Short mmCIF file of C-alpha atoms in Angstrom, two decimals:
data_model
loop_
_atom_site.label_atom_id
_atom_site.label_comp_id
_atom_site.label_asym_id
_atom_site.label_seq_id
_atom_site.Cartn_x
_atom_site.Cartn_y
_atom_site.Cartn_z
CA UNK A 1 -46.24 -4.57 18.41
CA UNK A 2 -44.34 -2.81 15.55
CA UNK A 3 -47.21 -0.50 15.02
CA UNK A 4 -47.23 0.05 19.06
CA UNK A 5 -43.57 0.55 18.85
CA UNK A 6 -43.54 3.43 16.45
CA UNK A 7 -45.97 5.12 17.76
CA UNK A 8 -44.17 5.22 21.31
CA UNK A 9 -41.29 6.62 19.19
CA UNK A 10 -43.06 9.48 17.65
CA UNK A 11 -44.60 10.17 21.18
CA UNK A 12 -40.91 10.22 21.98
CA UNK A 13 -39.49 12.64 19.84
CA UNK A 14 -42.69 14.98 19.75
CA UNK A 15 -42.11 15.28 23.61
CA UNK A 16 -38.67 16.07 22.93
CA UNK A 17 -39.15 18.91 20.08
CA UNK A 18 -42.60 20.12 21.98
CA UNK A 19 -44.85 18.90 19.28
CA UNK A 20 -47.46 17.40 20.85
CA UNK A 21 -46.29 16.34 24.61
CA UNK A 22 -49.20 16.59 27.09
CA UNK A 23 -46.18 16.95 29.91
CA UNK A 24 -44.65 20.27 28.57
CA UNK A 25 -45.60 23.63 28.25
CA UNK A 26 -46.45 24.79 24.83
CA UNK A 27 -46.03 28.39 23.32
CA UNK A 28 -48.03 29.55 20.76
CA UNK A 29 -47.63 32.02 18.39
CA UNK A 30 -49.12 34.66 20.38
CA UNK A 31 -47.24 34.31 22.76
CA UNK A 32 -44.05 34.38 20.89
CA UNK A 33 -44.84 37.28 19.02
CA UNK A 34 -44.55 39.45 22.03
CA UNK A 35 -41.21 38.64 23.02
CA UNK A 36 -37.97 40.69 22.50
CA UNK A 37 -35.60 38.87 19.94
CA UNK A 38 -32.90 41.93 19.99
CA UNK A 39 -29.91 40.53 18.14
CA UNK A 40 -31.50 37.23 18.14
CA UNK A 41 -32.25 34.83 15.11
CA UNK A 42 -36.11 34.08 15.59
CA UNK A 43 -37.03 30.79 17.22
CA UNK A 44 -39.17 28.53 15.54
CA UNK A 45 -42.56 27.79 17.28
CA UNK A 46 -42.19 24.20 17.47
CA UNK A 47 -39.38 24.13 19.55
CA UNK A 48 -39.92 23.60 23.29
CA UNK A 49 -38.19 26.18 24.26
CA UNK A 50 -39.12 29.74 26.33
CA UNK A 51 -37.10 32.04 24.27
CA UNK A 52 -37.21 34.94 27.27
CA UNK A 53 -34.85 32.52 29.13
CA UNK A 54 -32.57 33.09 26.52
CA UNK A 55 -32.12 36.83 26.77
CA UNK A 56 -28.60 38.01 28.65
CA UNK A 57 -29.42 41.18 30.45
CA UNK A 58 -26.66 40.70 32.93
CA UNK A 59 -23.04 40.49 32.91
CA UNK A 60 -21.17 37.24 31.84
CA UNK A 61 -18.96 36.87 34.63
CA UNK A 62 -19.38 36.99 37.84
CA UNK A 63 -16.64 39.65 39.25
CA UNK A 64 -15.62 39.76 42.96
CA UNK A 65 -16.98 42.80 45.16
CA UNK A 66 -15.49 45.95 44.61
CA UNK A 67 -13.48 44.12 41.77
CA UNK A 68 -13.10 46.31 38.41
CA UNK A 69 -14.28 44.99 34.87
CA UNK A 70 -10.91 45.64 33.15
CA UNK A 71 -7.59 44.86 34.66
CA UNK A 72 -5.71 47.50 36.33
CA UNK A 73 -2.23 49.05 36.04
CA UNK A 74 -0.71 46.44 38.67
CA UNK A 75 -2.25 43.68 37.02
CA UNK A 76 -0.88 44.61 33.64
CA UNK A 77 2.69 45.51 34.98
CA UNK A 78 3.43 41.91 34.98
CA UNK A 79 2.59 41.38 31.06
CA UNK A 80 4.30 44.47 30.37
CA UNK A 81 7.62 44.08 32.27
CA UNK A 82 7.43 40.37 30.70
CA UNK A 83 6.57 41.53 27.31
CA UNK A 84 9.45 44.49 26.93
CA UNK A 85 11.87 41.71 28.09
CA UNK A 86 11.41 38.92 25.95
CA UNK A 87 10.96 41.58 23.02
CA UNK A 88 14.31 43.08 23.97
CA UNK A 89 16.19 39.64 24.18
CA UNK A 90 14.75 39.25 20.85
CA UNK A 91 15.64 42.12 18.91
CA UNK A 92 19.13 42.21 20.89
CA UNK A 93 19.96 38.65 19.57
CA UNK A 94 19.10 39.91 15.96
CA UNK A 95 21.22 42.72 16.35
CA UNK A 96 24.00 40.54 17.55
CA UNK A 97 23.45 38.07 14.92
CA UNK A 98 24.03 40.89 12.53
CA UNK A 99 26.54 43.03 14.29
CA UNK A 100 28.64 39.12 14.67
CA UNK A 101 28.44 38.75 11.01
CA UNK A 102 29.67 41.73 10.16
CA UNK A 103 32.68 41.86 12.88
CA UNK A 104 33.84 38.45 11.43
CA UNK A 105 33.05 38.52 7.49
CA UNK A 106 36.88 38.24 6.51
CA UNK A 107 37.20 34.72 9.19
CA UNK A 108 36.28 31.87 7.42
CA UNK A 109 33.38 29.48 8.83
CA UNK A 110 35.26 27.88 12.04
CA UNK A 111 34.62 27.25 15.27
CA UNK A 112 36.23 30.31 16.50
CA UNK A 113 33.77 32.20 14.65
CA UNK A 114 30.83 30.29 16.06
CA UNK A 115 31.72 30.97 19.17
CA UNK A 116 32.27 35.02 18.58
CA UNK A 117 28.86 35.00 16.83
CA UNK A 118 27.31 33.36 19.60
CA UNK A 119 29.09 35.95 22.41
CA UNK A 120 27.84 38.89 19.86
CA UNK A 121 24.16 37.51 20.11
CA UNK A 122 23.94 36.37 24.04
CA UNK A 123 25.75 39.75 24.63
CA UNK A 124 23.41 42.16 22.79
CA UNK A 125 20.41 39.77 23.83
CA UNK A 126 21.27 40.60 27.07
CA UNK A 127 21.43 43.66 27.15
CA UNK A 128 18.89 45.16 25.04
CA UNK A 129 16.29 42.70 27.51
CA UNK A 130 17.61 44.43 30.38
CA UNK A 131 17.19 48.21 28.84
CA UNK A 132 13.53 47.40 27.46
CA UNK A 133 12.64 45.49 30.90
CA UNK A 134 14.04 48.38 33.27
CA UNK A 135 11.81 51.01 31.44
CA UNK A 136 8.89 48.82 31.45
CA UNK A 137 9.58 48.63 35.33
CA UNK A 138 9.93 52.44 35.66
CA UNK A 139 6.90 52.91 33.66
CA UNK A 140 4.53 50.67 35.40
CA UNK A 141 5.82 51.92 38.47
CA UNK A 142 5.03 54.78 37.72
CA UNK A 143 1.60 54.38 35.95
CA UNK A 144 0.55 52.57 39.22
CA UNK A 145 1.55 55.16 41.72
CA UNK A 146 -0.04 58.03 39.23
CA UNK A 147 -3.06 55.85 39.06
CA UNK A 148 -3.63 55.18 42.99
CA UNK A 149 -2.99 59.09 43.77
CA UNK A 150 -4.94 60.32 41.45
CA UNK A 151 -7.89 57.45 42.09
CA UNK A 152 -8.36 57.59 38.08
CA UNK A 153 -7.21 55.49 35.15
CA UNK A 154 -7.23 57.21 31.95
CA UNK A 155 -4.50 58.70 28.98
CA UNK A 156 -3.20 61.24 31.54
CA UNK A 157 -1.41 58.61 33.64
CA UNK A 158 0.19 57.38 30.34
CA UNK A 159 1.40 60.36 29.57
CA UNK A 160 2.55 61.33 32.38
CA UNK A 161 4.38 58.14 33.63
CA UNK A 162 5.81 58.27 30.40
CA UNK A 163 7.53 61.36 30.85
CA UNK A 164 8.77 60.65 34.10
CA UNK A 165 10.28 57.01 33.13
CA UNK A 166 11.93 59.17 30.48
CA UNK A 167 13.57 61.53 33.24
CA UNK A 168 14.65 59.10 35.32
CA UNK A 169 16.19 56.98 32.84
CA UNK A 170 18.06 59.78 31.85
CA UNK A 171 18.95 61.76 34.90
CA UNK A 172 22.42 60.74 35.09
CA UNK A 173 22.89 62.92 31.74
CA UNK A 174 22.39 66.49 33.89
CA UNK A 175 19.88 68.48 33.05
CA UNK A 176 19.67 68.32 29.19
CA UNK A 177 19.66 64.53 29.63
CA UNK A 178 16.78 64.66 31.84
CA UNK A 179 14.58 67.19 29.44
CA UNK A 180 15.42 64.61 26.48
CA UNK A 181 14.35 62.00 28.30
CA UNK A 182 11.57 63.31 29.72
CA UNK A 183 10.53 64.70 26.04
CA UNK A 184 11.48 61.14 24.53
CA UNK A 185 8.86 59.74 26.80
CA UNK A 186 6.31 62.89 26.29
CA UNK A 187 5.95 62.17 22.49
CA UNK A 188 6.09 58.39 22.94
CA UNK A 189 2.98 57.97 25.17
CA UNK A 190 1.48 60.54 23.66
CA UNK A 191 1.52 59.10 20.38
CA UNK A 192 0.08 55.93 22.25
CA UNK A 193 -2.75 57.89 23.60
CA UNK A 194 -3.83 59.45 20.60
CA UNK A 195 -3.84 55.96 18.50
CA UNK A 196 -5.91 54.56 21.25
CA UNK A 197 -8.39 57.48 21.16
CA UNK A 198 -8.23 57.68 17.59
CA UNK A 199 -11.55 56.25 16.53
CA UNK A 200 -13.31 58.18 19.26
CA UNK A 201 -12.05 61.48 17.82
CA UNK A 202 -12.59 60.86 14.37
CA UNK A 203 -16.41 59.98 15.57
CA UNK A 204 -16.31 63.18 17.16
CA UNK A 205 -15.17 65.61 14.01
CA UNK A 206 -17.35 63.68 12.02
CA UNK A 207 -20.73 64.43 14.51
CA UNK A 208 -19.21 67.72 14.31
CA UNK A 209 -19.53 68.63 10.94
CA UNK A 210 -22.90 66.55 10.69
#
């Protein structure tokens, strides 16, 4: 019975690694060695498995029709609007953490004091969230209307809803306002555009001079 028993056991697990089961498809090494393993670790031969099942030559997700494989302008507006805003609030409330300190050096630690600190950093919280947030608006705005005109998505949209959130921002300074705004938000996005394309034009140069 014991000797029975192993032996049912070792039918067992050769089944399961494709050893010797008489149910399951075997590969052999000829038919192995004719299979693409491109980026793959090579399979051992005793494993049950059909390695050209394990080849991705499609996409990973499934994407709704007429959907795009990156996320638009509209669908980052909302992380960017959020994003400027809590940034803002959080650089404001350092600045009136620091601008408190400094307004109330000569008080001594009170409750008075608290209280001023506190008004300094809700204060400048406030309103450095509301000037990052309302340019983030302006420029997504922008960027999204650019974007559906045009029917493209690519650095000239940046740049150019850049500029505009720039003018905008500014126009209530007359004309000069509106150019340095406008030239504020030229060299901003354009700085963004060329460190995003940065590696793709150093590969360029460097084909170049190869």
């Amino acid at each position: 019975m014991e000797v029975g028993g192993g032996n049912s056991k070792g039918s067992g697990f050769g089944g399961l690694f494709g050893a010797g089961g008489a149910g399951g498809p075997g590969y052999s090494h000829a038919d192995l060695a004719g299979v693409p393993l491109t980026g793959m670790s090579p399979l051992s031969p005793y494993l049950n498995v059909d390695p050209r099942y394990l080849i991705q030559d499609t996409d990973e997700f499934i994407l709704p029709t007429g959907a795009n494989k990156t996320r638009g302008r509209f669908e980052l507006a909302f992380f960017t609007i959020g994003g400027c805003c809590m940034t803002g609030a959080a650089f404001g409330a350092l600045n009136g953490l620091r601008l408190g300190l400094k307004e109330t050096h000569s008080m001594a630690w009170s409750k008075p004091r608290n209280v001023q600190i506190l008004n300094m950093v809700t204060r400048q919280g406030a309103v450095w969230a509301n000037t990052l947030g309302s340019l983030a608006l302006l420029y997504s705005a922008f960027g999204v209307i650019i974007e559906k005109t045009r029917g493209a998505e690519d650095d000239l949209n940046t740049v150019a809803a850049g500029t505009m959130t720039g003018m905008l921002y500014k126009c209530t300074g007359g004309v000069r306002g509106i150019a340095r705004g406008g030239l504020a938000g030229l060299m901003l996005t354009g700085l963004y555009a060329l460190y995003n394309n940065w590696e793709h034009m150093k590969g360029s140069v460097q084909r170049q001079s190869l």
